[in-house]
mmCIF file of C-alpha atoms in Angstrom:
data_model
loop_
_atom_site.group_PDB
_atom_site.id
_atom_site.type_symbol
_atom_site.label_atom_id
_atom_site.label_comp_id
_atom_site.label_asym_id
_atom_site.label_seq_id
_atom_site.Cartn_x
_atom_site.Cartn_y
_atom_site.Cartn_z
ATOM 1 C CA UNK P 1 2.383 1.168 12.870
ATOM 2 C CA UNK P 2 2.232 3.627 15.710
ATOM 3 C CA UNK P 3 0.123 6.724 15.342
ATOM 4 C CA UNK P 4 -3.187 8.383 15.934
ATOM 5 C CA UNK P 5 -5.570 5.465 15.979
ATOM 6 C CA UNK P 6 -4.701 2.698 18.389
ATOM 7 C CA UNK P 7 -6.121 -0.232 16.412
ATOM 8 C CA UNK P 8 -5.647 -0.974 12.686
ATOM 9 C CA UNK P 9 -9.327 -1.702 12.141
ATOM 10 C CA UNK P 10 -12.512 -0.369 13.650
ATOM 11 C CA UNK P 11 -13.222 -3.705 15.322
ATOM 12 C CA UNK P 12 -11.882 -7.240 15.282
ATOM 13 C CA UNK P 13 -13.879 -10.456 15.477
ATOM 14 C CA UNK P 14 -11.934 -13.746 15.794
ATOM 15 C CA UNK P 15 -13.034 -16.512 13.453
ATOM 16 C CA UNK P 16 -12.773 -20.295 13.767
ATOM 17 C CA UNK P 17 -10.041 -20.827 11.171
ATOM 18 C CA UNK P 18 -7.157 -18.697 12.477
ATOM 19 C CA UNK P 19 -8.457 -15.502 10.899
ATOM 20 C CA UNK P 20 -9.922 -12.306 12.243
ATOM 21 C CA UNK P 21 -12.694 -10.353 10.551
ATOM 22 C CA UNK P 22 -11.683 -6.692 10.840
ATOM 23 C CA UNK P 23 -13.651 -3.569 9.996
ATOM 24 C CA UNK P 24 -11.849 -0.640 8.374
ATOM 25 C CA UNK P 25 -13.028 2.736 7.100
ATOM 26 C CA UNK P 26 -15.832 2.925 9.632
ATOM 27 C CA UNK P 27 -17.116 -0.487 8.563
ATOM 28 C CA UNK P 28 -17.163 0.252 4.817
ATOM 29 C CA UNK P 29 -14.406 -2.328 4.319
ATOM 30 C CA UNK P 30 -14.144 -5.705 6.047
ATOM 31 C CA UNK P 31 -11.056 -7.863 5.781
ATOM 32 C CA UNK P 32 -10.375 -11.439 6.736
ATOM 33 C CA UNK P 33 -6.716 -11.694 7.752
ATOM 34 C CA UNK P 34 -4.513 -14.086 9.709
ATOM 35 C CA UNK P 35 -4.423 -13.654 13.457
ATOM 36 C CA UNK P 36 -0.659 -14.236 13.294
ATOM 37 C CA UNK P 37 1.869 -12.788 10.876
ATOM 38 C CA UNK P 38 1.609 -9.565 8.918
ATOM 39 C CA UNK P 39 -1.637 -7.658 9.511
ATOM 40 C CA UNK P 40 -3.029 -4.734 7.556
ATOM 41 C CA UNK P 41 -3.140 -1.366 9.280
ATOM 42 C CA UNK P 42 -2.799 2.368 8.781
ATOM 43 C CA UNK P 43 -0.139 2.193 6.055
ATOM 44 C CA UNK P 44 -2.524 0.532 3.596
ATOM 45 C CA UNK P 45 -5.286 3.052 4.271
ATOM 46 C CA UNK P 46 -2.933 6.037 3.955
ATOM 47 C CA UNK P 47 -1.614 4.663 0.663
ATOM 48 C CA UNK P 48 -5.133 4.154 -0.713
ATOM 49 C CA UNK P 49 -6.156 7.654 0.351
ATOM 50 C CA UNK P 50 -3.107 9.211 -1.325
ATOM 51 C CA UNK P 51 -3.886 7.716 -4.732
ATOM 52 C CA UNK P 52 -5.759 9.809 -7.317
ATOM 53 C CA UNK P 53 -8.692 8.610 -9.419
ATOM 54 C CA UNK P 54 -7.797 5.834 -11.874
ATOM 55 C CA UNK P 55 -9.700 3.625 -14.262
ATOM 56 C CA UNK P 56 -7.216 0.725 -14.171
ATOM 57 C CA UNK P 57 -5.143 0.217 -11.014
ATOM 58 C CA UNK P 58 -2.650 -2.400 -9.817
ATOM 59 C CA UNK P 59 -1.766 -3.003 -6.160
ATOM 60 C CA UNK P 60 1.699 -4.585 -5.742
ATOM 61 C CA UNK P 61 2.326 -6.582 -2.582
ATOM 62 C CA UNK P 62 -1.385 -6.536 -1.879
ATOM 63 C CA UNK P 63 -1.462 -8.938 1.075
ATOM 64 C CA UNK P 64 -5.102 -9.553 1.949
ATOM 65 C CA UNK P 65 -6.083 -6.624 -0.281
ATOM 66 C CA UNK P 66 -6.255 -3.768 2.229
ATOM 67 C CA UNK P 67 -4.831 -0.894 0.163
ATOM 68 C CA UNK P 68 -6.311 -1.921 -3.169
ATOM 69 C CA UNK P 69 -9.761 -2.679 -1.796
ATOM 70 C CA UNK P 70 -9.802 0.557 0.227
ATOM 71 C CA UNK P 71 -9.037 2.362 -3.038
ATOM 72 C CA UNK P 72 -11.758 0.411 -4.850
ATOM 73 C CA UNK P 73 -14.281 1.355 -2.161
ATOM 74 C CA UNK P 74 -13.429 5.039 -2.631
ATOM 75 C CA UNK P 75 -13.302 4.873 -6.458
ATOM 76 C CA UNK P 76 -16.311 2.728 -7.441
ATOM 77 C CA UNK P 77 -15.525 2.751 -11.184
ATOM 78 C CA UNK P 78 -11.927 1.501 -10.961
ATOM 79 C CA UNK P 79 -10.839 -1.907 -12.259
ATOM 80 C CA UNK P 80 -8.213 -3.342 -9.935
ATOM 81 C CA UNK P 81 -5.563 -6.073 -9.983
ATOM 82 C CA UNK P 82 -4.167 -7.249 -6.652
ATOM 83 C CA UNK P 83 -0.717 -8.895 -6.901
ATOM 84 C CA UNK P 84 0.534 -10.998 -3.978
ATOM 85 C CA UNK P 85 3.387 -13.530 -3.827
ATOM 86 C CA UNK P 86 1.993 -15.512 -0.862
ATOM 87 C CA UNK P 87 -0.705 -17.888 -2.207
ATOM 88 C CA UNK P 88 -2.590 -17.996 1.096
ATOM 89 C CA UNK P 89 -2.793 -14.207 1.291
ATOM 90 C CA UNK P 90 -3.742 -13.998 -2.394
ATOM 91 C CA UNK P 91 -6.622 -16.396 -1.719
ATOM 92 C CA UNK P 92 -7.755 -14.226 1.187
ATOM 93 C CA UNK P 93 -7.583 -11.129 -1.030
ATOM 94 C CA UNK P 94 -9.961 -12.807 -3.491
ATOM 95 C CA UNK P 95 -12.329 -13.754 -0.665
ATOM 96 C CA UNK P 96 -12.193 -10.222 0.688
ATOM 97 C CA UNK P 97 -13.062 -8.697 -2.680
ATOM 98 C CA UNK P 98 -16.121 -10.937 -2.938
ATOM 99 C CA UNK P 99 -17.417 -10.282 0.572
ATOM 100 C CA UNK P 100 -17.700 -6.513 0.389
ATOM 101 C CA UNK P 101 -21.043 -4.777 0.085
ATOM 102 C CA UNK P 102 -21.391 -4.238 -2.797
ATOM 103 C CA UNK P 103 -19.386 -7.241 -3.993
ATOM 104 C CA UNK P 104 -16.145 -6.067 -5.648
ATOM 105 C CA UNK P 105 -15.188 -9.357 -7.312
ATOM 106 C CA UNK P 106 -16.475 -8.308 -10.736
ATOM 107 C CA UNK P 107 -13.907 -5.522 -10.983
ATOM 108 C CA UNK P 108 -11.064 -7.016 -8.906
ATOM 109 C CA UNK P 109 -8.605 -9.615 -10.240
ATOM 110 C CA UNK P 110 -6.150 -11.338 -7.902
ATOM 111 C CA UNK P 111 -2.802 -12.576 -9.249
ATOM 112 C CA UNK P 112 -0.484 -14.811 -7.216
ATOM 113 C CA UNK P 113 2.933 -13.791 -8.570
ATOM 114 C CA UNK P 114 6.371 -12.399 -7.812
ATOM 115 C CA UNK P 115 6.494 -8.658 -8.488
ATOM 116 C CA UNK P 116 9.804 -9.106 -10.343
ATOM 117 C CA UNK P 117 8.074 -11.186 -13.066
ATOM 118 C CA UNK P 118 5.285 -8.732 -13.848
ATOM 119 C CA UNK P 119 5.066 -7.149 -17.276
ATOM 120 C CA UNK P 120 7.654 -9.517 -18.761
ATOM 121 C CA UNK P 121 7.101 -11.962 -21.677
ATOM 122 C CA UNK P 122 7.829 -14.866 -19.325
ATOM 123 C CA UNK P 123 5.601 -13.509 -16.558
ATOM 124 C CA UNK P 124 1.872 -13.784 -15.908
ATOM 125 C CA UNK P 125 -0.539 -12.489 -18.552
ATOM 126 C CA UNK P 126 -2.099 -10.097 -16.059
ATOM 127 C CA UNK P 127 -1.499 -7.398 -15.156
ATOM 128 C CA UNK P 128 -0.475 -6.518 -18.695
ATOM 129 C CA UNK P 129 2.494 -4.313 -19.488
ATOM 130 C CA UNK P 130 1.608 -0.684 -20.164
ATOM 131 C CA UNK P 131 -2.085 -1.094 -19.311
ATOM 132 C CA UNK P 132 -2.405 0.526 -15.867
ATOM 133 C CA UNK P 133 -2.888 4.198 -15.152
ATOM 134 C CA UNK P 134 -2.147 3.738 -11.420
ATOM 135 C CA UNK P 135 0.176 1.448 -9.478
ATOM 136 C CA UNK P 136 -0.147 1.304 -5.697
ATOM 137 C CA UNK P 137 2.933 0.003 -3.937
ATOM 138 C CA UNK P 138 3.483 -0.955 -0.299
ATOM 139 C CA UNK P 139 6.844 -2.752 -0.534
ATOM 140 C CA UNK P 140 8.393 -4.597 2.405
ATOM 141 C CA UNK P 141 9.854 -1.971 4.713
ATOM 142 C CA UNK P 142 12.638 -3.456 6.781
ATOM 143 C CA UNK P 143 16.140 -3.776 5.365
ATOM 144 C CA UNK P 144 17.444 -7.038 6.888
ATOM 145 C CA UNK P 145 20.839 -5.360 7.215
ATOM 146 C CA UNK P 146 19.353 -3.099 9.902
ATOM 147 C CA UNK P 147 16.396 -5.117 11.270
ATOM 148 C CA UNK P 148 16.235 -8.663 12.597
ATOM 149 C CA UNK P 149 13.798 -10.645 10.480
ATOM 150 C CA UNK P 150 10.613 -11.949 12.065
ATOM 151 C CA UNK P 151 10.640 -15.689 12.875
ATOM 152 C CA UNK P 152 7.148 -15.870 11.368
ATOM 153 C CA UNK P 153 7.585 -16.578 7.649
ATOM 154 C CA UNK P 154 4.575 -14.548 6.520
ATOM 155 C CA UNK P 155 5.587 -11.506 8.526
ATOM 156 C CA UNK P 156 9.194 -11.734 7.296
ATOM 157 C CA UNK P 157 8.077 -11.973 3.662
ATOM 158 C CA UNK P 158 5.815 -8.948 4.098
ATOM 159 C CA UNK P 159 8.304 -6.754 5.940
ATOM 160 C CA UNK P 160 11.890 -7.527 4.919
ATOM 161 C CA UNK P 161 13.760 -6.689 1.720
ATOM 162 C CA UNK P 162 16.945 -4.683 1.325
ATOM 163 C CA UNK P 163 16.334 -0.989 0.605
ATOM 164 C CA UNK P 164 18.264 -1.340 -2.662
ATOM 165 C CA UNK P 165 15.863 -4.077 -3.822
ATOM 166 C CA UNK P 166 12.968 -1.604 -3.916
ATOM 167 C CA UNK P 167 14.260 -0.827 -7.412
ATOM 168 C CA UNK P 168 12.892 -4.237 -8.484
ATOM 169 C CA UNK P 169 9.421 -3.045 -7.511
ATOM 170 C CA UNK P 170 9.905 0.328 -9.206
ATOM 171 C CA UNK P 171 10.999 -1.359 -12.439
ATOM 172 C CA UNK P 172 7.874 -3.526 -12.318
ATOM 173 C CA UNK P 173 5.678 -0.470 -11.755
ATOM 174 C CA UNK P 174 7.286 1.242 -14.747
ATOM 175 C CA UNK P 175 6.579 -1.783 -16.968
ATOM 176 C CA UNK P 176 2.943 -1.961 -15.905
ATOM 177 C CA UNK P 177 2.101 1.733 -16.258
ATOM 178 C CA UNK P 178 1.025 3.491 -19.432
ATOM 179 C CA UNK P 179 3.038 6.609 -20.369
ATOM 180 C CA UNK P 180 2.210 9.334 -17.870
ATOM 181 C CA UNK P 181 0.717 6.788 -15.464
ATOM 182 C CA UNK P 182 0.791 7.443 -11.746
ATOM 183 C CA UNK P 183 2.753 5.636 -9.045
ATOM 184 C CA UNK P 184 1.686 5.926 -5.386
ATOM 185 C CA UNK P 185 3.765 4.295 -2.663
ATOM 186 C CA UNK P 186 4.384 4.377 1.079
ATOM 187 C CA UNK P 187 7.727 3.673 2.732
ATOM 188 C CA UNK P 188 10.025 4.544 5.622
ATOM 189 C CA UNK P 189 11.932 7.865 5.535
ATOM 190 C CA UNK P 190 15.184 5.909 5.971
ATOM 191 C CA UNK P 191 14.717 4.468 2.467
ATOM 192 C CA UNK P 192 14.475 7.848 0.730
ATOM 193 C CA UNK P 193 17.907 7.591 -0.902
ATOM 194 C CA UNK P 194 17.136 4.185 -2.436
ATOM 195 C CA UNK P 195 13.680 5.316 -3.516
ATOM 196 C CA UNK P 196 14.898 8.440 -5.294
ATOM 197 C CA UNK P 197 17.666 6.461 -6.983
ATOM 198 C CA UNK P 198 15.140 3.878 -8.204
ATOM 199 C CA UNK P 199 12.731 6.539 -9.459
ATOM 200 C CA UNK P 200 15.416 8.467 -11.356
ATOM 201 C CA UNK P 201 15.165 8.022 -15.107
ATOM 202 C CA UNK P 202 11.858 6.177 -14.816
ATOM 203 C CA UNK P 203 9.562 8.633 -13.047
ATOM 204 C CA UNK P 204 9.385 12.372 -12.518
ATOM 205 C CA UNK P 205 7.101 14.960 -10.931
ATOM 206 C CA UNK P 206 7.871 13.171 -7.655
ATOM 207 C CA UNK P 207 5.893 14.360 -4.635
ATOM 208 C CA UNK P 208 6.931 13.547 -1.077
ATOM 209 C CA UNK P 209 4.499 13.897 1.827
ATOM 210 C CA UNK P 210 5.841 13.139 5.338
ATOM 211 C CA UNK P 211 3.568 11.379 7.831
ATOM 212 C CA UNK P 212 4.138 12.145 11.537
ATOM 213 C CA UNK P 213 2.604 10.094 14.366
ATOM 214 C CA UNK P 214 2.169 13.209 16.574
ATOM 215 C CA UNK P 215 3.205 16.888 16.715
ATOM 216 C CA UNK P 216 6.952 17.279 17.092
ATOM 217 C CA UNK P 217 7.670 13.595 16.372
ATOM 218 C CA UNK P 218 9.888 12.691 13.411
ATOM 219 C CA UNK P 219 8.126 11.453 10.292
ATOM 220 C CA UNK P 220 7.802 7.678 10.341
ATOM 221 C CA UNK P 221 6.349 7.223 6.848
ATOM 222 C CA UNK P 222 6.591 8.939 3.468
ATOM 223 C CA UNK P 223 3.787 8.997 0.915
ATOM 224 C CA UNK P 224 5.366 9.324 -2.512
ATOM 225 C CA UNK P 225 3.709 9.998 -5.843
ATOM 226 C CA UNK P 226 5.339 10.069 -9.284
ATOM 227 C CA UNK P 227 4.496 10.094 -12.987
ATOM 228 C CA UNK P 228 6.038 7.675 -15.479
ATOM 229 C CA UNK P 229 8.305 9.332 -18.015
ATOM 230 C CA UNK P 230 8.135 12.853 -16.588
ATOM 231 C CA UNK P 231 11.228 14.936 -15.863
ATOM 232 C CA UNK P 232 9.671 17.559 -13.577
ATOM 233 C CA UNK P 233 11.637 18.240 -10.393
ATOM 234 C CA UNK P 234 10.434 16.694 -7.099
ATOM 235 C CA UNK P 235 8.396 18.634 -4.543
ATOM 236 C CA UNK P 236 7.518 18.248 -0.861
ATOM 237 C CA UNK P 237 3.811 18.393 0.022
ATOM 238 C CA UNK P 238 2.320 19.452 3.370
ATOM 239 C CA UNK P 239 2.923 16.904 6.089
ATOM 240 C CA UNK P 240 0.250 14.769 7.744
ATOM 241 C CA UNK P 241 0.035 14.442 11.519
ATOM 242 C CA UNK P 242 -2.011 11.495 12.758
ATOM 243 C CA UNK P 243 -2.615 12.558 16.379
ATOM 244 C CA UNK P 244 -2.701 15.731 18.469
ATOM 245 C CA UNK P 245 -0.578 16.350 21.539
ATOM 246 C CA UNK P 246 -3.019 14.436 23.743
ATOM 247 C CA UNK P 247 -2.934 11.377 21.475
ATOM 248 C CA UNK P 248 -6.377 11.980 19.972
ATOM 249 C CA UNK P 249 -6.772 11.266 16.231
ATOM 250 C CA UNK P 250 -6.334 14.348 14.096
ATOM 251 C CA UNK P 251 -9.167 15.556 11.893
ATOM 252 C CA UNK P 252 -7.312 14.307 8.826
ATOM 253 C CA UNK P 253 -6.676 10.900 10.408
ATOM 254 C CA UNK P 254 -10.384 10.516 11.119
ATOM 255 C CA UNK P 255 -11.210 11.638 7.569
ATOM 256 C CA UNK P 256 -8.843 9.087 6.017
ATOM 257 C CA UNK P 257 -8.786 6.134 8.430
ATOM 258 C CA UNK P 258 -12.423 6.132 9.516
ATOM 259 C CA UNK P 259 -14.400 7.967 6.810
ATOM 260 C CA UNK P 260 -12.394 6.629 3.840
ATOM 261 C CA UNK P 261 -11.707 10.060 2.432
ATOM 262 C CA UNK P 262 -8.842 11.097 0.147
ATOM 263 C CA UNK P 263 -5.810 12.930 1.452
ATOM 264 C CA UNK P 264 -6.177 15.541 -1.223
ATOM 265 C CA UNK P 265 -5.011 16.459 -4.701
ATOM 266 C CA UNK P 266 -1.323 16.386 -5.451
#
């Protein structure tokens, strides 16, 4: 992700087993992640910062746990389930939960599963249908019809699904949330039509917050919030700009990406 802060983490230390040990949120969060393939960055931290308080949260497509664990660091009373289809990344997410200070393992469950199977009788027991009051969602961004898939299997799995298939993730979020529960997601602006179509009839009170890499640049991400079962009309929220004209991180970028603060009430 391009934007205000040049590196996804505050520092990066290579390890002996093909992983790096990266500091995020000014060192309040440390993540082991593969040196090759998909790597956590600003998107996960922006998503975590956009989510309101919750007692029971689920992070779909969690990867190594970046968004969910960043949320758990900010909300120290939340119980969290991280869902990841790649077993190696799911194992890293569990390791990452246990290595934080304080250790988050007692309130973080990791589930290795396909999002499409969640909340169904034939799916995994956890996360349970209708039990969450927040679902965080960072679905794969790149529609393979418009983007050439990465030759690296892990990166392709993390980045490439058709825009229309985001509805599969939205249906899963609806199953997992209690009535009135909150959805928070991040995606590309180019997917807005598919996102609104998938939300229709399932979620309302939709809020859309554009994220711009610099002043005058087109938005390159959208932060979207919604409430299950509501019918309130959608609204645009004030945009976020990650860097000033000289390329320096904006005050809000520093607040979110380094200090671990929230973006603000919706």
